Amino acid sequence: MKLGELIRATERRLRAARLHYGHGTDNPHDEAAFLVLRGLGLAFDTDLERPADPDAVEPLVRKRIHDRVPAAYLLNEAWLAGVPFYVDRRVIVPRSHIAELLAQGLRPRLRGPVRRILDLCTGSGCLAVLAARAFPLALVDASELSTAALAVARRNVSKHGMEKRVHLVRSDLFDSLKGNRYDVILTNPPYVSSSAMRRLPAEYRHEPGLALAAGRDGLDLVSRIVVEAPKHLSRSGLLVCEVGDGRRTVEKAYPRTELAWPKDEVFIAGRDALASAARTAASPRTRSRPARASR
Ligand SMILES: C[S@@+](CC[C@H](N)C(=O)[O-])C[C@H]1O[C@@H](n2cnc3c(N)ncnc32)[C@H](O)[C@@H]1O
């Protein structure tokens, strides 16, 4: 069988299985190409006329269809902004919208030089690595609560030769970062509300719950970040925070705060705006933190 035929045959099977996409690809054709090409260890631009052995990818295709495992976990590989990362089930599959903003150098929002960056809730370390690439003169702290996730991040930092510029820290949000200030704080924190958690497609259930679940309205982590970020931003520093489909909830929680939305899923705010948000936030938003288990 030719490679192109194998991809098309796989696509038909994925389509018939009515899978959910969103972990690196958003359609059955791209998912089939990813599974087949990378399952065979081939580059994305391989000649589709060359022969391919269907048996070599059959176990992967079956697991994708029958167990609904995201392809990235089956291949231990995910691509974000054209950059490959090692992944396994200790971290979510990289798909943050912040990657696109980093590719644009965070322009036009950025006002000063970027020397220090924090990637809060770093997971696989993907955004920390992309930030270090986007800002070659900056040092990046990448913090994370889960020691298991930090092991994956360490692997990615080393894969991209960033050991000297990306510093990994175990921290419950800002707890281990006292006294540090940053020009940019990036964060793609857990933001899935309890009701959305109950409706998640099977694929997402292979991802760590700690990376997704964020309480009744999805703002458990975001509200802590908004309160604490001003103490960790330089004068012209920016918080870049992903909230998924939580924009309306955020705008309702901080009605008087100047938030820019370069994408519907991501807001950017300066230090002063956040400081006023922290002061005026309704009391439930400043509630004491829920206990969370470490992994
Ligand atoms: C949505 S994932 C994002 C991972 C990565 N930044 C990305 O974009 O793919 C959120 C991450 O936050 C971590 N996390 C959850 N609660 C945390 C906390 N209280 N402090 C620090 N990290 C936390 C999770 O373990 C998970 O790796």
PDB file of N, CA, C and O in Angstrom, residues 54-90:
ATOM      1  N   PRO A  54       0.797  -1.009   6.667  1.00  0.00           N
ATOM      2  CA  PRO A  54      -0.335  -0.678   7.542  1.00  0.00           C
ATOM      3  C   PRO A  54      -0.227  -1.328   8.915  1.00  0.00           C
ATOM      4  O   PRO A  54      -0.648  -0.740   9.910  1.00  0.00           O
ATOM      5  N   ASP A  55       0.366  -2.528   8.991  1.00  0.00           N
ATOM      6  CA  ASP A  55       0.460  -3.216  10.293  1.00  0.00           C
ATOM      7  C   ASP A  55       1.283  -2.412  11.301  1.00  0.00           C
ATOM      8  O   ASP A  55       1.074  -2.525  12.509  1.00  0.00           O
ATOM      9  N   ALA A  56       2.205  -1.615  10.784  1.00  0.00           N
ATOM     10  CA  ALA A  56       3.084  -0.875  11.696  1.00  0.00           C
ATOM     11  C   ALA A  56       2.332   0.210  12.468  1.00  0.00           C
ATOM     12  O   ALA A  56       2.748   0.600  13.558  1.00  0.00           O
ATOM     13  N   VAL A  57       1.232   0.717  11.918  1.00  0.00           N
ATOM     14  CA  VAL A  57       0.494   1.763  12.648  1.00  0.00           C
ATOM     15  C   VAL A  57      -0.845   1.261  13.204  1.00  0.00           C
ATOM     16  O   VAL A  57      -1.522   1.977  13.940  1.00  0.00           O
ATOM     17  N   GLU A  58      -1.198   0.018  12.881  1.00  0.00           N
ATOM     18  CA  GLU A  58      -2.513  -0.491  13.289  1.00  0.00           C
ATOM     19  C   GLU A  58      -2.751  -0.383  14.808  1.00  0.00           C
ATOM     20  O   GLU A  58      -3.836   0.057  15.234  1.00  0.00           O
ATOM     21  N   PRO A  59      -1.776  -0.751  15.671  1.00  0.00           N
ATOM     22  CA  PRO A  59      -2.040  -0.634  17.114  1.00  0.00           C
ATOM     23  C   PRO A  59      -2.353   0.803  17.538  1.00  0.00           C
ATOM     24  O   PRO A  59      -3.202   1.035  18.399  1.00  0.00           O
ATOM     25  N   LEU A  60      -1.681   1.773  16.911  1.00  0.00           N
ATOM     26  CA  LEU A  60      -1.931   3.185  17.251  1.00  0.00           C
ATOM     27  C   LEU A  60      -3.343   3.593  16.838  1.00  0.00           C
ATOM     28  O   LEU A  60      -4.079   4.235  17.607  1.00  0.00           O
ATOM     29  N   VAL A  61      -3.723   3.204  15.636  1.00  0.00           N
ATOM     30  CA  VAL A  61      -5.042   3.590  15.121  1.00  0.00           C
ATOM     31  C   VAL A  61      -6.135   2.962  15.997  1.00  0.00           C
ATOM     32  O   VAL A  61      -7.123   3.609  16.347  1.00  0.00           O
ATOM     33  N   ARG A  62      -5.920   1.720  16.376  1.00  0.00           N
ATOM     34  CA  ARG A  62      -6.931   1.058  17.228  1.00  0.00           C
ATOM     35  C   ARG A  62      -7.077   1.758  18.573  1.00  0.00           C
ATOM     36  O   ARG A  62      -8.182   1.957  19.058  1.00  0.00           O
ATOM     37  N   LYS A  63      -5.937   2.116  19.179  1.00  0.00           N
ATOM     38  CA  LYS A  63      -6.018   2.796  20.491  1.00  0.00           C
ATOM     39  C   LYS A  63      -6.694   4.154  20.347  1.00  0.00           C
ATOM     40  O   LYS A  63      -7.458   4.571  21.219  1.00  0.00           O
ATOM     41  N   ARG A  64      -6.394   4.825  19.241  1.00  0.00           N
ATOM     42  CA  ARG A  64      -7.030   6.141  19.026  1.00  0.00           C
ATOM     43  C   ARG A  64      -8.546   5.978  18.930  1.00  0.00           C
ATOM     44  O   ARG A  64      -9.306   6.761  19.492  1.00  0.00           O
ATOM     45  N   ILE A  65      -8.976   4.927  18.202  1.00  0.00           N
ATOM     46  CA  ILE A  65     -10.413   4.750  17.971  1.00  0.00           C
ATOM     47  C   ILE A  65     -11.107   4.124  19.184  1.00  0.00           C
ATOM     48  O   ILE A  65     -12.125   4.638  19.656  1.00  0.00           O
ATOM     49  N   HIS A  66     -10.545   3.043  19.701  1.00  0.00           N
ATOM     50  CA  HIS A  66     -11.275   2.300  20.737  1.00  0.00           C
ATOM     51  C   HIS A  66     -11.124   2.909  22.123  1.00  0.00           C
ATOM     52  O   HIS A  66     -12.053   2.891  22.923  1.00  0.00           O
ATOM     53  N   ASP A  67      -9.934   3.443  22.425  1.00  0.00           N
ATOM     54  CA  ASP A  67      -9.721   3.996  23.772  1.00  0.00           C
ATOM     55  C   ASP A  67      -9.797   5.515  23.788  1.00  0.00           C
ATOM     56  O   ASP A  67      -9.674   6.133  24.846  1.00  0.00           O
ATOM     57  N   ARG A  68      -9.975   6.131  22.598  1.00  0.00           N
ATOM     58  CA  ARG A  68     -10.075   7.602  22.505  1.00  0.00           C
ATOM     59  C   ARG A  68      -8.833   8.296  23.086  1.00  0.00           C
ATOM     60  O   ARG A  68      -8.930   9.389  23.672  1.00  0.00           O
ATOM     61  N   VAL A  69      -7.670   7.669  22.963  1.00  0.00           N
ATOM     62  CA  VAL A  69      -6.434   8.290  23.460  1.00  0.00           C
ATOM     63  C   VAL A  69      -5.975   9.341  22.440  1.00  0.00           C
ATOM     64  O   VAL A  69      -5.886   9.037  21.244  1.00  0.00           O
ATOM     65  N   PRO A  70      -5.668  10.564  22.890  1.00  0.00           N
ATOM     66  CA  PRO A  70      -5.163  11.566  21.938  1.00  0.00           C
ATOM     67  C   PRO A  70      -3.903  11.058  21.233  1.00  0.00           C
ATOM     68  O   PRO A  70      -3.048  10.416  21.853  1.00  0.00           O
ATOM     69  N   ALA A  71      -3.804  11.352  19.950  1.00  0.00           N
ATOM     70  CA  ALA A  71      -2.659  10.875  19.158  1.00  0.00           C
ATOM     71  C   ALA A  71      -1.326  11.301  19.778  1.00  0.00           C
ATOM     72  O   ALA A  71      -0.345  10.558  19.737  1.00  0.00           O
ATOM     73  N   ALA A  72      -1.297  12.488  20.361  1.00  0.00           N
ATOM     74  CA  ALA A  72      -0.040  12.990  20.932  1.00  0.00           C
ATOM     75  C   ALA A  72       0.482  12.052  22.028  1.00  0.00           C
ATOM     76  O   ALA A  72       1.695  11.864  22.159  1.00  0.00           O
ATOM     77  N   TYR A  73      -0.427  11.481  22.825  1.00  0.00           N
ATOM     78  CA  TYR A  73       0.025  10.543  23.866  1.00  0.00           C
ATOM     79  C   TYR A  73       0.495   9.234  23.243  1.00  0.00           C
ATOM     80  O   TYR A  73       1.421   8.593  23.734  1.00  0.00           O
ATOM     81  N   LEU A  74      -0.154   8.812  22.159  1.00  0.00           N
ATOM     82  CA  LEU A  74       0.243   7.556  21.506  1.00  0.00           C
ATOM     83  C   LEU A  74       1.632   7.685  20.885  1.00  0.00           C
ATOM     84  O   LEU A  74       2.396   6.728  20.839  1.00  0.00           O
ATOM     85  N   LEU A  75       1.943   8.895  20.443  1.00  0.00           N
ATOM     86  CA  LEU A  75       3.222   9.122  19.754  1.00  0.00           C
ATOM     87  C   LEU A  75       4.269   9.764  20.660  1.00  0.00           C
ATOM     88  O   LEU A  75       5.428   9.917  20.258  1.00  0.00           O
ATOM     89  N   ASN A  76       3.848  10.158  21.871  1.00  0.00           N
ATOM     90  CA  ASN A  76       4.729  10.911  22.779  1.00  0.00           C
ATOM     91  C   ASN A  76       5.315  12.140  22.085  1.00  0.00           C
ATOM     92  O   ASN A  76       6.502  12.463  22.252  1.00  0.00           O
ATOM     93  N   GLU A  77       4.448  12.818  21.357  1.00  0.00           N
ATOM     94  CA  GLU A  77       4.925  13.992  20.613  1.00  0.00           C
ATOM     95  C   GLU A  77       3.763  14.937  20.344  1.00  0.00           C
ATOM     96  O   GLU A  77       2.674  14.485  19.986  1.00  0.00           O
ATOM     97  N   ALA A  78       4.007  16.229  20.554  1.00  0.00           N
ATOM     98  CA  ALA A  78       3.006  17.237  20.192  1.00  0.00           C
ATOM     99  C   ALA A  78       3.742  18.417  19.578  1.00  0.00           C
ATOM    100  O   ALA A  78       4.856  18.738  19.995  1.00  0.00           O
ATOM    101  N   TRP A  79       3.098  19.043  18.607  1.00  0.00           N
ATOM    102  CA  TRP A  79       3.704  20.202  17.937  1.00  0.00           C
ATOM    103  C   TRP A  79       2.916  21.445  18.302  1.00  0.00           C
ATOM    104  O   TRP A  79       1.686  21.447  18.257  1.00  0.00           O
ATOM    105  N   LEU A  80       3.643  22.481  18.674  1.00  0.00           N
ATOM    106  CA  LEU A  80       2.989  23.756  18.956  1.00  0.00           C
ATOM    107  C   LEU A  80       3.810  24.844  18.274  1.00  0.00           C
ATOM    108  O   LEU A  80       5.036  24.907  18.483  1.00  0.00           O
ATOM    109  N   ALA A  81       3.151  25.676  17.476  1.00  0.00           N
ATOM    110  CA  ALA A  81       3.835  26.738  16.720  1.00  0.00           C
ATOM    111  C   ALA A  81       5.000  26.154  15.913  1.00  0.00           C
ATOM    112  O   ALA A  81       6.072  26.775  15.829  1.00  0.00           O
ATOM    113  N   GLY A  82       4.806  24.959  15.390  1.00  0.00           N
ATOM    114  CA  GLY A  82       5.832  24.351  14.543  1.00  0.00           C
ATOM    115  C   GLY A  82       7.009  23.766  15.300  1.00  0.00           C
ATOM    116  O   GLY A  82       8.022  23.396  14.703  1.00  0.00           O
ATOM    117  N   VAL A  83       6.887  23.670  16.626  1.00  0.00           N
ATOM    118  CA  VAL A  83       7.985  23.168  17.451  1.00  0.00           C
ATOM    119  C   VAL A  83       7.535  21.865  18.127  1.00  0.00           C
ATOM    120  O   VAL A  83       6.436  21.806  18.680  1.00  0.00           O
ATOM    121  N   PRO A  84       8.376  20.826  18.079  1.00  0.00           N
ATOM    122  CA  PRO A  84       7.968  19.540  18.678  1.00  0.00           C
ATOM    123  C   PRO A  84       8.284  19.482  20.176  1.00  0.00           C
ATOM    124  O   PRO A  84       9.319  19.952  20.622  1.00  0.00           O
ATOM    125  N   PHE A  85       7.359  18.859  20.918  1.00  0.00           N
ATOM    126  CA  PHE A  85       7.567  18.660  22.355  1.00  0.00           C
ATOM    127  C   PHE A  85       7.303  17.204  22.713  1.00  0.00           C
ATOM    128  O   PHE A  85       6.421  16.567  22.118  1.00  0.00           O
ATOM    129  N   TYR A  86       8.067  16.700  23.698  1.00  0.00           N
ATOM    130  CA  TYR A  86       7.771  15.379  24.249  1.00  0.00           C
ATOM    131  C   TYR A  86       6.541  15.533  25.156  1.00  0.00           C
ATOM    132  O   TYR A  86       6.474  16.481  25.953  1.00  0.00           O
ATOM    133  N   VAL A  87       5.597  14.602  25.036  1.00  0.00           N
ATOM    134  CA  VAL A  87       4.456  14.614  25.975  1.00  0.00           C
ATOM    135  C   VAL A  87       4.104  13.192  26.395  1.00  0.00           C
ATOM    136  O   VAL A  87       4.328  12.240  25.644  1.00  0.00           O
ATOM    137  N   ASP A  88       3.564  13.088  27.581  1.00  0.00           N
ATOM    138  CA  ASP A  88       2.889  11.868  28.021  1.00  0.00           C
ATOM    139  C   ASP A  88       1.777  12.302  28.968  1.00  0.00           C
ATOM    140  O   ASP A  88       1.524  13.507  29.120  1.00  0.00           O
ATOM    141  N   ARG A  89       1.138  11.319  29.603  1.00  0.00           N
ATOM    142  CA  ARG A  89      -0.079  11.659  30.347  1.00  0.00           C
ATOM    143  C   ARG A  89       0.154  12.464  31.621  1.00  0.00           C
ATOM    144  O   ARG A  89      -0.788  12.784  32.336  1.00  0.00           O
ATOM    145  N   ARG A  90       1.393  12.775  31.927  1.00  0.00           N
ATOM    146  CA  ARG A  90       1.653  13.620  33.099  1.00  0.00           C
ATOM    147  C   ARG A  90       1.342  15.087  32.798  1.00  0.00           C
ATOM    148  O   ARG A  90       1.278  15.906  33.717  1.00  0.00           O
TER     149      ARG A  90
END
